[in-house]
Amino acid sequence: MLGFALRRLVQALIVMLAVALIAFSMFRFVGDPVNQMVGLETSIESREALRESLGLNDPLPVQFARFIGNAVQFDFGTSYQFRQPVADLFAKRIPATLELSFTSALFALIAGIPMGIYAGLNRESWLSKLFLSVSLIGISLPTFFIGILLIFLFSVTLQWLPSFGRGDVVEIGSWWTTGFLTVSGLKALILPSITLGLYQMTLIMRLIRAEMLEVIRTDYIKFARARGLSNRVIYLRHALKNTLIPVITITGLQLGSIIAFATITETVFQWPGMGLLFLQAVQNVDIPVMAAYLILTAFLFVSINFIVDILYFLIDPRLRVKQA
Amino acid sequence: MRRSGQDQTNPAARPVLNRILDSDLTHSFLRSKVTVAAATGTLLFFLAALLAPLIAPHDPFDLAGLSIMDARIPPVWMEYGEPRFLLGTDDQGRDLLSGILYGLRISLIVGACSVFAAAAIGIFLGLIAGYAGGKTDALIMRIADVQLTFPAILIALLVDGAVRGIFGNLDREVFSFWILIFSLALSFWVQYARTVRSSTLVEKNKEYVQAARVTGIPSIIIMVRHILPNVLGPVLVIATINLALAIVTEATLSFLGVGMPSTQPSLGTLISIGNDFLYSGEWWIAIFPGIALALLVLNVNLLGDWLRDALNPKLR
């Protein structure tokens, strides 16, 4: 187990180093950092002084090492467009993105798992077929268009829910803000979470359905039936347990996608999170923010992959036997 | 799809058309009503895009023909609708139906070009990785692994931003198209590379490759003339499925404002324009291009799913 975890850890570190190298090259070679920081009327001498003080005349490996050293301490330089430390910009926006992503994942699981179980057990019923057709449409609709449709229906036409922003937020501690504690905050979460979670929901539903179809054909389920256990116990205790292994993997990996696709959802709903910040950075070629976003998301993805791998190892005894 | 022995012993005896009509692929195609419908739908979309200049009632790029008086006219069946504009007009008085037809054209061209470019990069790197092996293989495949941890849309956004940073203030009207194709190709090459590499690994140990090598043919010719034709099958399937994905990604980038400019609108750009008017009640400017996009993607997806299942021997 320890060896397995260590190997994964080394792999994760290599990936992070590679990503850091890409982020560093973007920062160093896309446009000139000095030109971005000073005004047009700055003299050549003071430009050179700034260049020297930023360490841009040092050998590249030294610069890269310093870049990593700073990144580990969450120092990503100053944003070109906001003239503020990148780390502060992100700190203000991380809560919004994490709350949105968490709610979407929860929605995907709570709606997807029961729908998948039902569709797997009642293959021929019209409701299962409806679920499947809807999920096919859900996969084909681009995320941003789902958002637009929801806004059109629930905000513009019915005027039930807000179409932009987080509503009222409450501050917790020095920097975390939450929308979970106010009515308008919760209302503002509904449409973006559905938009973001719909694709994941259809994915989980299809996965559970396929796994259920497979599991209920196995011998141990037949045996459980022969023992006279009730359907309820067979399906929810014995069958569901074994369908959950791939679900955990996929959900874990999809958590990364959720955070990435949050960029789109946040743009549609003007949600003040990291994704919206990143998109503004792309539009204005704000390289420090782009580089920081790249490193932060890479870190999230790599950590999630690592945790999923370890969980998988703990849940599936077959993997442990092979290792031993 | 090759059939059993009797066909191969005397292939010339049967006309080619008959063999195509009698193949497993055709049978599986005709058996599935959904697939036939999806193929028809896809074909219609391609035809509409191809013939857009002929069938569109107006030319949305003809600035002289536009009048601001025609702006934001609702579809013909609504109050104040005009028969001249079947699906209404956008904020500049462009006919929405014509806009959608031309947008479809741009979406499909960008989608097809980027799939082609991604496949070219992927096949090239996959062939080299598989054939050369060793350190080259390890390097290319590690890069692929790192990239696979990120969703394509993020990579496309990053590449798009970086390219525009490197080249400064390029003329967006001219270069948006190329930047888009470049970023989409860089986001989607991995799948092709992995597939081509694994089939190359199998092919390179077969006798015909060994024979070619013994006769002293250069590696590059062995790769291109001998191995390449034998590893292209799965690439076709990936390309079909990726076409839908590329169209959606292009639309998303355009919607986010880093794709096609509003002077050459793709479907995504049209939706993005319409999004600004959603709140003032002019819903048709965003919704109709969106429906066109969704139908196109749905049809291509269904076709790709069928192709994947039909060509996958495991599922037979």
mmCIF file with all atom_site columns, N, CA, C and O in Angstrom, chain B residues 145-193:
data_model
loop_
_atom_site.group_PDB
_atom_site.id
_atom_site.type_symbol
_atom_site.label_atom_id
_atom_site.label_alt_id
_atom_site.label_comp_id
_atom_site.label_asym_id
_atom_site.label_entity_id
_atom_site.label_seq_id
_atom_site.pdbx_PDB_ins_code
_atom_site.Cartn_x
_atom_site.Cartn_y
_atom_site.Cartn_z
_atom_site.occupancy
_atom_site.B_iso_or_equiv
_atom_site.pdbx_formal_charge
_atom_site.auth_seq_id
_atom_site.auth_comp_id
_atom_site.auth_asym_id
_atom_site.auth_atom_id
_atom_site.pdbx_PDB_model_num
ATOM 1   N N  . ASP B 1 145 ? -0.073  12.018 -21.400 1.00 0.00 ? 145 ASP B N  1
ATOM 2   C CA . ASP B 1 145 ? -0.692  11.724 -20.105 1.00 0.00 ? 145 ASP B CA 1
ATOM 3   C C  . ASP B 1 145 ? -0.989  12.994 -19.321 1.00 0.00 ? 145 ASP B C  1
ATOM 4   O O  . ASP B 1 145 ? -2.063  13.155 -18.749 1.00 0.00 ? 145 ASP B O  1
ATOM 5   N N  . VAL B 1 146 ? 0.020   13.887 -19.305 1.00 0.00 ? 146 VAL B N  1
ATOM 6   C CA . VAL B 1 146 ? -0.167  15.144 -18.565 1.00 0.00 ? 146 VAL B CA 1
ATOM 7   C C  . VAL B 1 146 ? -1.351  15.898 -19.153 1.00 0.00 ? 146 VAL B C  1
ATOM 8   O O  . VAL B 1 146 ? -2.217  16.400 -18.449 1.00 0.00 ? 146 VAL B O  1
ATOM 9   N N  . GLN B 1 147 ? -1.393  15.943 -20.498 1.00 0.00 ? 147 GLN B N  1
ATOM 10  C CA . GLN B 1 147 ? -2.469  16.706 -21.124 1.00 0.00 ? 147 GLN B CA 1
ATOM 11  C C  . GLN B 1 147 ? -3.836  16.090 -20.859 1.00 0.00 ? 147 GLN B C  1
ATOM 12  O O  . GLN B 1 147 ? -4.827  16.800 -20.727 1.00 0.00 ? 147 GLN B O  1
ATOM 13  N N  . LEU B 1 148 ? -3.886  14.754 -20.766 1.00 0.00 ? 148 LEU B N  1
ATOM 14  C CA . LEU B 1 148 ? -5.164  14.090 -20.561 1.00 0.00 ? 148 LEU B CA 1
ATOM 15  C C  . LEU B 1 148 ? -5.788  14.435 -19.224 1.00 0.00 ? 148 LEU B C  1
ATOM 16  O O  . LEU B 1 148 ? -6.990  14.288 -19.045 1.00 0.00 ? 148 LEU B O  1
ATOM 17  N N  . THR B 1 149 ? -4.970  14.894 -18.256 1.00 0.00 ? 149 THR B N  1
ATOM 18  C CA . THR B 1 149 ? -5.560  15.228 -16.966 1.00 0.00 ? 149 THR B CA 1
ATOM 19  C C  . THR B 1 149 ? -6.385  16.511 -17.048 1.00 0.00 ? 149 THR B C  1
ATOM 20  O O  . THR B 1 149 ? -7.156  16.803 -16.156 1.00 0.00 ? 149 THR B O  1
ATOM 21  N N  . PHE B 1 150 ? -6.207  17.281 -18.134 1.00 0.00 ? 150 PHE B N  1
ATOM 22  C CA . PHE B 1 150 ? -6.980  18.516 -18.262 1.00 0.00 ? 150 PHE B CA 1
ATOM 23  C C  . PHE B 1 150 ? -8.089  18.365 -19.292 1.00 0.00 ? 150 PHE B C  1
ATOM 24  O O  . PHE B 1 150 ? -7.879  17.744 -20.318 1.00 0.00 ? 150 PHE B O  1
ATOM 25  N N  . PRO B 1 151 ? -9.255  18.966 -19.038 1.00 0.00 ? 151 PRO B N  1
ATOM 26  C CA . PRO B 1 151 ? -10.291 18.960 -20.063 1.00 0.00 ? 151 PRO B CA 1
ATOM 27  C C  . PRO B 1 151 ? -9.858  19.809 -21.265 1.00 0.00 ? 151 PRO B C  1
ATOM 28  O O  . PRO B 1 151 ? -9.129  20.800 -21.106 1.00 0.00 ? 151 PRO B O  1
ATOM 29  N N  . ALA B 1 152 ? -10.313 19.390 -22.444 1.00 0.00 ? 152 ALA B N  1
ATOM 30  C CA . ALA B 1 152 ? -9.906  20.061 -23.685 1.00 0.00 ? 152 ALA B CA 1
ATOM 31  C C  . ALA B 1 152 ? -10.248 21.547 -23.675 1.00 0.00 ? 152 ALA B C  1
ATOM 32  O O  . ALA B 1 152 ? -9.467  22.366 -24.161 1.00 0.00 ? 152 ALA B O  1
ATOM 33  N N  . ILE B 1 153 ? -11.378 21.893 -23.093 1.00 0.00 ? 153 ILE B N  1
ATOM 34  C CA . ILE B 1 153 ? -11.818 23.292 -23.168 1.00 0.00 ? 153 ILE B CA 1
ATOM 35  C C  . ILE B 1 153 ? -10.826 24.221 -22.464 1.00 0.00 ? 153 ILE B C  1
ATOM 36  O O  . ILE B 1 153 ? -10.541 25.317 -22.926 1.00 0.00 ? 153 ILE B O  1
ATOM 37  N N  . LEU B 1 154 ? -10.253 23.730 -21.353 1.00 0.00 ? 154 LEU B N  1
ATOM 38  C CA . LEU B 1 154 ? -9.270  24.534 -20.620 1.00 0.00 ? 154 LEU B CA 1
ATOM 39  C C  . LEU B 1 154 ? -8.028  24.752 -21.452 1.00 0.00 ? 154 LEU B C  1
ATOM 40  O O  . LEU B 1 154 ? -7.482  25.856 -21.515 1.00 0.00 ? 154 LEU B O  1
ATOM 41  N N  . ILE B 1 155 ? -7.564  23.668 -22.110 1.00 0.00 ? 155 ILE B N  1
ATOM 42  C CA . ILE B 1 155 ? -6.360  23.773 -22.926 1.00 0.00 ? 155 ILE B CA 1
ATOM 43  C C  . ILE B 1 155 ? -6.600  24.726 -24.085 1.00 0.00 ? 155 ILE B C  1
ATOM 44  O O  . ILE B 1 155 ? -5.771  25.591 -24.380 1.00 0.00 ? 155 ILE B O  1
ATOM 45  N N  . ALA B 1 156 ? -7.773  24.583 -24.723 1.00 0.00 ? 156 ALA B N  1
ATOM 46  C CA . ALA B 1 156 ? -8.083  25.472 -25.843 1.00 0.00 ? 156 ALA B CA 1
ATOM 47  C C  . ALA B 1 156 ? -8.068  26.935 -25.382 1.00 0.00 ? 156 ALA B C  1
ATOM 48  O O  . ALA B 1 156 ? -7.527  27.802 -26.062 1.00 0.00 ? 156 ALA B O  1
ATOM 49  N N  . LEU B 1 157 ? -8.658  27.191 -24.201 1.00 0.00 ? 157 LEU B N  1
ATOM 50  C CA . LEU B 1 157 ? -8.674  28.567 -23.680 1.00 0.00 ? 157 LEU B CA 1
ATOM 51  C C  . LEU B 1 157 ? -7.262  29.075 -23.426 1.00 0.00 ? 157 LEU B C  1
ATOM 52  O O  . LEU B 1 157 ? -6.907  30.201 -23.788 1.00 0.00 ? 157 LEU B O  1
ATOM 53  N N  . LEU B 1 158 ? -6.431  28.226 -22.794 1.00 0.00 ? 158 LEU B N  1
ATOM 54  C CA . LEU B 1 158 ? -5.059  28.633 -22.478 1.00 0.00 ? 158 LEU B CA 1
ATOM 55  C C  . LEU B 1 158 ? -4.264  28.904 -23.749 1.00 0.00 ? 158 LEU B C  1
ATOM 56  O O  . LEU B 1 158 ? -3.587  29.935 -23.863 1.00 0.00 ? 158 LEU B O  1
ATOM 57  N N  . VAL B 1 159 ? -4.344  27.979 -24.717 1.00 0.00 ? 159 VAL B N  1
ATOM 58  C CA . VAL B 1 159 ? -3.600  28.145 -25.958 1.00 0.00 ? 159 VAL B CA 1
ATOM 59  C C  . VAL B 1 159 ? -4.056  29.415 -26.668 1.00 0.00 ? 159 VAL B C  1
ATOM 60  O O  . VAL B 1 159 ? -3.244  30.219 -27.131 1.00 0.00 ? 159 VAL B O  1
ATOM 61  N N  . ASP B 1 160 ? -5.385  29.599 -26.691 1.00 0.00 ? 160 ASP B N  1
ATOM 62  C CA . ASP B 1 160 ? -5.939  30.785 -27.333 1.00 0.00 ? 160 ASP B CA 1
ATOM 63  C C  . ASP B 1 160 ? -5.355  32.069 -26.719 1.00 0.00 ? 160 ASP B C  1
ATOM 64  O O  . ASP B 1 160 ? -4.889  32.962 -27.425 1.00 0.00 ? 160 ASP B O  1
ATOM 65  N N  . GLY B 1 161 ? -5.355  32.121 -25.377 1.00 0.00 ? 161 GLY B N  1
ATOM 66  C CA . GLY B 1 161 ? -4.815  33.295 -24.703 1.00 0.00 ? 161 GLY B CA 1
ATOM 67  C C  . GLY B 1 161 ? -3.333  33.480 -24.977 1.00 0.00 ? 161 GLY B C  1
ATOM 68  O O  . GLY B 1 161 ? -2.866  34.588 -25.261 1.00 0.00 ? 161 GLY B O  1
ATOM 69  N N  . ALA B 1 162 ? -2.581  32.360 -24.910 1.00 0.00 ? 162 ALA B N  1
ATOM 70  C CA . ALA B 1 162 ? -1.131  32.442 -25.096 1.00 0.00 ? 162 ALA B CA 1
ATOM 71  C C  . ALA B 1 162 ? -0.788  32.898 -26.511 1.00 0.00 ? 162 ALA B C  1
ATOM 72  O O  . ALA B 1 162 ? 0.065   33.771 -26.706 1.00 0.00 ? 162 ALA B O  1
ATOM 73  N N  . VAL B 1 163 ? -1.482  32.328 -27.524 1.00 0.00 ? 163 VAL B N  1
ATOM 74  C CA . VAL B 1 163 ? -1.191  32.700 -28.910 1.00 0.00 ? 163 VAL B CA 1
ATOM 75  C C  . VAL B 1 163 ? -1.454  34.184 -29.127 1.00 0.00 ? 163 VAL B C  1
ATOM 76  O O  . VAL B 1 163 ? -0.650  34.896 -29.736 1.00 0.00 ? 163 VAL B O  1
ATOM 77  N N  . ARG B 1 164 ? -2.577  34.662 -28.577 1.00 0.00 ? 164 ARG B N  1
ATOM 78  C CA . ARG B 1 164 ? -2.873  36.066 -28.771 1.00 0.00 ? 164 ARG B CA 1
ATOM 79  C C  . ARG B 1 164 ? -1.879  36.942 -28.010 1.00 0.00 ? 164 ARG B C  1
ATOM 80  O O  . ARG B 1 164 ? -1.584  38.058 -28.408 1.00 0.00 ? 164 ARG B O  1
ATOM 81  N N  . GLY B 1 165 ? -1.327  36.402 -26.920 1.00 0.00 ? 165 GLY B N  1
ATOM 82  C CA . GLY B 1 165 ? -0.296  37.133 -26.209 1.00 0.00 ? 165 GLY B CA 1
ATOM 83  C C  . GLY B 1 165 ? 0.988   37.221 -27.006 1.00 0.00 ? 165 GLY B C  1
ATOM 84  O O  . GLY B 1 165 ? 1.635   38.263 -27.062 1.00 0.00 ? 165 GLY B O  1
ATOM 85  N N  . ILE B 1 166 ? 1.367   36.109 -27.652 1.00 0.00 ? 166 ILE B N  1
ATOM 86  C CA . ILE B 1 166 ? 2.624   36.081 -28.387 1.00 0.00 ? 166 ILE B CA 1
ATOM 87  C C  . ILE B 1 166 ? 2.565   37.009 -29.590 1.00 0.00 ? 166 ILE B C  1
ATOM 88  O O  . ILE B 1 166 ? 3.494   37.763 -29.868 1.00 0.00 ? 166 ILE B O  1
ATOM 89  N N  . PHE B 1 167 ? 1.449   36.978 -30.319 1.00 0.00 ? 167 PHE B N  1
ATOM 90  C CA . PHE B 1 167 ? 1.388   37.749 -31.553 1.00 0.00 ? 167 PHE B CA 1
ATOM 91  C C  . PHE B 1 167 ? 0.772   39.134 -31.376 1.00 0.00 ? 167 PHE B C  1
ATOM 92  O O  . PHE B 1 167 ? 0.516   39.830 -32.343 1.00 0.00 ? 167 PHE B O  1
ATOM 93  N N  . GLY B 1 168 ? 0.541   39.518 -30.120 1.00 0.00 ? 168 GLY B N  1
ATOM 94  C CA . GLY B 1 168 ? 0.061   40.864 -29.872 1.00 0.00 ? 168 GLY B CA 1
ATOM 95  C C  . GLY B 1 168 ? -1.278  41.126 -30.517 1.00 0.00 ? 168 GLY B C  1
ATOM 96  O O  . GLY B 1 168 ? -2.161  40.271 -30.523 1.00 0.00 ? 168 GLY B O  1
ATOM 97  N N  . ASN B 1 169 ? -1.420  42.313 -31.092 1.00 0.00 ? 169 ASN B N  1
ATOM 98  C CA . ASN B 1 169 ? -2.717  42.712 -31.610 1.00 0.00 ? 169 ASN B CA 1
ATOM 99  C C  . ASN B 1 169 ? -2.891  42.314 -33.069 1.00 0.00 ? 169 ASN B C  1
ATOM 100 O O  . ASN B 1 169 ? -2.817  43.142 -33.954 1.00 0.00 ? 169 ASN B O  1
ATOM 101 N N  . LEU B 1 170 ? -3.131  41.023 -33.271 1.00 0.00 ? 170 LEU B N  1
ATOM 102 C CA . LEU B 1 170 ? -3.375  40.572 -34.631 1.00 0.00 ? 170 LEU B CA 1
ATOM 103 C C  . LEU B 1 170 ? -4.764  41.014 -35.066 1.00 0.00 ? 170 LEU B C  1
ATOM 104 O O  . LEU B 1 170 ? -5.630  41.280 -34.239 1.00 0.00 ? 170 LEU B O  1
ATOM 105 N N  . ASP B 1 171 ? -4.938  41.089 -36.368 1.00 0.00 ? 171 ASP B N  1
ATOM 106 C CA . ASP B 1 171 ? -6.244  41.381 -36.908 1.00 0.00 ? 171 ASP B CA 1
ATOM 107 C C  . ASP B 1 171 ? -7.167  40.211 -36.592 1.00 0.00 ? 171 ASP B C  1
ATOM 108 O O  . ASP B 1 171 ? -7.026  39.122 -37.156 1.00 0.00 ? 171 ASP B O  1
ATOM 109 N N  . ARG B 1 172 ? -8.124  40.408 -35.687 1.00 0.00 ? 172 ARG B N  1
ATOM 110 C CA . ARG B 1 172 ? -8.938  39.288 -35.230 1.00 0.00 ? 172 ARG B CA 1
ATOM 111 C C  . ARG B 1 172 ? -9.770  38.685 -36.351 1.00 0.00 ? 172 ARG B C  1
ATOM 112 O O  . ARG B 1 172 ? -10.023 37.500 -36.389 1.00 0.00 ? 172 ARG B O  1
ATOM 113 N N  . GLU B 1 173 ? -10.200 39.536 -37.294 1.00 0.00 ? 173 GLU B N  1
ATOM 114 C CA . GLU B 1 173 ? -11.071 39.039 -38.355 1.00 0.00 ? 173 GLU B CA 1
ATOM 115 C C  . GLU B 1 173 ? -10.367 37.981 -39.185 1.00 0.00 ? 173 GLU B C  1
ATOM 116 O O  . GLU B 1 173 ? -10.975 37.035 -39.650 1.00 0.00 ? 173 GLU B O  1
ATOM 117 N N  . VAL B 1 174 ? -9.062  38.156 -39.374 1.00 0.00 ? 174 VAL B N  1
ATOM 118 C CA . VAL B 1 174 ? -8.329  37.229 -40.225 1.00 0.00 ? 174 VAL B CA 1
ATOM 119 C C  . VAL B 1 174 ? -7.845  36.027 -39.421 1.00 0.00 ? 174 VAL B C  1
ATOM 120 O O  . VAL B 1 174 ? -7.929  34.893 -39.874 1.00 0.00 ? 174 VAL B O  1
ATOM 121 N N  . PHE B 1 175 ? -7.358  36.309 -38.208 1.00 0.00 ? 175 PHE B N  1
ATOM 122 C CA . PHE B 1 175 ? -6.623  35.254 -37.530 1.00 0.00 ? 175 PHE B CA 1
ATOM 123 C C  . PHE B 1 175 ? -7.446  34.415 -36.565 1.00 0.00 ? 175 PHE B C  1
ATOM 124 O O  . PHE B 1 175 ? -7.018  33.334 -36.192 1.00 0.00 ? 175 PHE B O  1
ATOM 125 N N  . SER B 1 176 ? -8.626  34.903 -36.150 1.00 0.00 ? 176 SER B N  1
ATOM 126 C CA . SER B 1 176 ? -9.443  34.129 -35.213 1.00 0.00 ? 176 SER B CA 1
ATOM 127 C C  . SER B 1 176 ? -9.602  32.694 -35.675 1.00 0.00 ? 176 SER B C  1
ATOM 128 O O  . SER B 1 176 ? -9.458  31.751 -34.888 1.00 0.00 ? 176 SER B O  1
ATOM 129 N N  . PHE B 1 177 ? -9.889  32.549 -36.973 1.00 0.00 ? 177 PHE B N  1
ATOM 130 C CA . PHE B 1 177 ? -10.115 31.228 -37.550 1.00 0.00 ? 177 PHE B CA 1
ATOM 131 C C  . PHE B 1 177 ? -8.916  30.310 -37.299 1.00 0.00 ? 177 PHE B C  1
ATOM 132 O O  . PHE B 1 177 ? -9.067  29.188 -36.810 1.00 0.00 ? 177 PHE B O  1
ATOM 133 N N  . TRP B 1 178 ? -7.706  30.816 -37.604 1.00 0.00 ? 178 TRP B N  1
ATOM 134 C CA . TRP B 1 178 ? -6.520  29.971 -37.480 1.00 0.00 ? 178 TRP B CA 1
ATOM 135 C C  . TRP B 1 178 ? -6.159  29.701 -36.031 1.00 0.00 ? 178 TRP B C  1
ATOM 136 O O  . TRP B 1 178 ? -5.754  28.589 -35.682 1.00 0.00 ? 178 TRP B O  1
ATOM 137 N N  . ILE B 1 179 ? -6.316  30.748 -35.172 1.00 0.00 ? 179 ILE B N  1
ATOM 138 C CA . ILE B 1 179 ? -6.028  30.533 -33.748 1.00 0.00 ? 179 ILE B CA 1
ATOM 139 C C  . ILE B 1 179 ? -6.958  29.467 -33.188 1.00 0.00 ? 179 ILE B C  1
ATOM 140 O O  . ILE B 1 179 ? -6.544  28.577 -32.445 1.00 0.00 ? 179 ILE B O  1
ATOM 141 N N  . LEU B 1 180 ? -8.243  29.534 -33.582 1.00 0.00 ? 180 LEU B N  1
ATOM 142 C CA . LEU B 1 180 ? -9.222  28.555 -33.115 1.00 0.00 ? 180 LEU B CA 1
ATOM 143 C C  . LEU B 1 180 ? -8.810  27.149 -33.509 1.00 0.00 ? 180 LEU B C  1
ATOM 144 O O  . LEU B 1 180 ? -8.794  26.237 -32.685 1.00 0.00 ? 180 LEU B O  1
ATOM 145 N N  . ILE B 1 181 ? -8.480  26.961 -34.791 1.00 0.00 ? 181 ILE B N  1
ATOM 146 C CA . ILE B 1 181 ? -8.125  25.628 -35.268 1.00 0.00 ? 181 ILE B CA 1
ATOM 147 C C  . ILE B 1 181 ? -6.873  25.127 -34.565 1.00 0.00 ? 181 ILE B C  1
ATOM 148 O O  . ILE B 1 181 ? -6.796  23.977 -34.140 1.00 0.00 ? 181 ILE B O  1
ATOM 149 N N  . PHE B 1 182 ? -5.913  26.036 -34.378 1.00 0.00 ? 182 PHE B N  1
ATOM 150 C CA . PHE B 1 182 ? -4.684  25.661 -33.693 1.00 0.00 ? 182 PHE B CA 1
ATOM 151 C C  . PHE B 1 182 ? -4.987  25.218 -32.263 1.00 0.00 ? 182 PHE B C  1
ATOM 152 O O  . PHE B 1 182 ? -4.538  24.148 -31.820 1.00 0.00 ? 182 PHE B O  1
ATOM 153 N N  . SER B 1 183 ? -5.802  26.015 -31.522 1.00 0.00 ? 183 SER B N  1
ATOM 154 C CA . SER B 1 183 ? -6.044  25.636 -30.125 1.00 0.00 ? 183 SER B CA 1
ATOM 155 C C  . SER B 1 183 ? -6.873  24.366 -30.032 1.00 0.00 ? 183 SER B C  1
ATOM 156 O O  . SER B 1 183 ? -6.637  23.531 -29.146 1.00 0.00 ? 183 SER B O  1
ATOM 157 N N  . LEU B 1 184 ? -7.846  24.197 -30.944 1.00 0.00 ? 184 LEU B N  1
ATOM 158 C CA . LEU B 1 184 ? -8.650  22.977 -30.897 1.00 0.00 ? 184 LEU B CA 1
ATOM 159 C C  . LEU B 1 184 ? -7.793  21.759 -31.241 1.00 0.00 ? 184 LEU B C  1
ATOM 160 O O  . LEU B 1 184 ? -7.908  20.702 -30.610 1.00 0.00 ? 184 LEU B O  1
ATOM 161 N N  . ALA B 1 185 ? -6.908  21.905 -32.242 1.00 0.00 ? 185 ALA B N  1
ATOM 162 C CA . ALA B 1 185 ? -6.058  20.774 -32.643 1.00 0.00 ? 185 ALA B CA 1
ATOM 163 C C  . ALA B 1 185 ? -5.149  20.371 -31.487 1.00 0.00 ? 185 ALA B C  1
ATOM 164 O O  . ALA B 1 185 ? -4.979  19.190 -31.189 1.00 0.00 ? 185 ALA B O  1
ATOM 165 N N  . LEU B 1 186 ? -4.579  21.363 -30.794 1.00 0.00 ? 186 LEU B N  1
ATOM 166 C CA . LEU B 1 186 ? -3.697  21.050 -29.668 1.00 0.00 ? 186 LEU B CA 1
ATOM 167 C C  . LEU B 1 186 ? -4.457  20.412 -28.508 1.00 0.00 ? 186 LEU B C  1
ATOM 168 O O  . LEU B 1 186 ? -3.869  19.729 -27.689 1.00 0.00 ? 186 LEU B O  1
ATOM 169 N N  . SER B 1 187 ? -5.777  20.658 -28.428 1.00 0.00 ? 187 SER B N  1
ATOM 170 C CA . SER B 1 187 ? -6.533  20.082 -27.318 1.00 0.00 ? 187 SER B CA 1
ATOM 171 C C  . SER B 1 187 ? -6.967  18.651 -27.584 1.00 0.00 ? 187 SER B C  1
ATOM 172 O O  . SER B 1 187 ? -7.248  17.913 -26.661 1.00 0.00 ? 187 SER B O  1
ATOM 173 N N  . PHE B 1 188 ? -7.061  18.263 -28.856 1.00 0.00 ? 188 PHE B N  1
ATOM 174 C CA . PHE B 1 188 ? -7.684  16.967 -29.157 1.00 0.00 ? 188 PHE B CA 1
ATOM 175 C C  . PHE B 1 188 ? -6.737  15.923 -29.755 1.00 0.00 ? 188 PHE B C  1
ATOM 176 O O  . PHE B 1 188 ? -7.176  14.849 -30.119 1.00 0.00 ? 188 PHE B O  1
ATOM 177 N N  . TRP B 1 189 ? -5.432  16.232 -29.879 1.00 0.00 ? 189 TRP B N  1
ATOM 178 C CA . TRP B 1 189 ? -4.559  15.294 -30.591 1.00 0.00 ? 189 TRP B CA 1
ATOM 179 C C  . TRP B 1 189 ? -4.295  14.013 -29.803 1.00 0.00 ? 189 TRP B C  1
ATOM 180 O O  . TRP B 1 189 ? -4.018  12.957 -30.383 1.00 0.00 ? 189 TRP B O  1
ATOM 181 N N  . VAL B 1 190 ? -4.406  14.078 -28.449 1.00 0.00 ? 190 VAL B N  1
ATOM 182 C CA . VAL B 1 190 ? -3.929  12.972 -27.608 1.00 0.00 ? 190 VAL B CA 1
ATOM 183 C C  . VAL B 1 190 ? -4.589  11.642 -27.942 1.00 0.00 ? 190 VAL B C  1
ATOM 184 O O  . VAL B 1 190 ? -3.927  10.619 -28.073 1.00 0.00 ? 190 VAL B O  1
ATOM 185 N N  . GLN B 1 191 ? -5.932  11.676 -28.100 1.00 0.00 ? 191 GLN B N  1
ATOM 186 C CA . GLN B 1 191 ? -6.649  10.430 -28.348 1.00 0.00 ? 191 GLN B CA 1
ATOM 187 C C  . GLN B 1 191 ? -6.138  9.723  -29.604 1.00 0.00 ? 191 GLN B C  1
ATOM 188 O O  . GLN B 1 191 ? -5.964  8.511  -29.600 1.00 0.00 ? 191 GLN B O  1
ATOM 189 N N  . TYR B 1 192 ? -5.901  10.508 -30.669 1.00 0.00 ? 192 TYR B N  1
ATOM 190 C CA . TYR B 1 192 ? -5.406  9.905  -31.912 1.00 0.00 ? 192 TYR B CA 1
ATOM 191 C C  . TYR B 1 192 ? -4.034  9.299  -31.678 1.00 0.00 ? 192 TYR B C  1
ATOM 192 O O  . TYR B 1 192 ? -3.748  8.183  -32.105 1.00 0.00 ? 192 TYR B O  1
ATOM 193 N N  . ALA B 1 193 ? -3.164  10.062 -30.989 1.00 0.00 ? 193 ALA B N  1
ATOM 194 C CA . ALA B 1 193 ? -1.802  9.587  -30.773 1.00 0.00 ? 193 ALA B CA 1
ATOM 195 C C  . ALA B 1 193 ? -1.807  8.266  -30.013 1.00 0.00 ? 193 ALA B C  1
ATOM 196 O O  . ALA B 1 193 ? -1.099  7.323  -30.371 1.00 0.00 ? 193 ALA B O  1
#
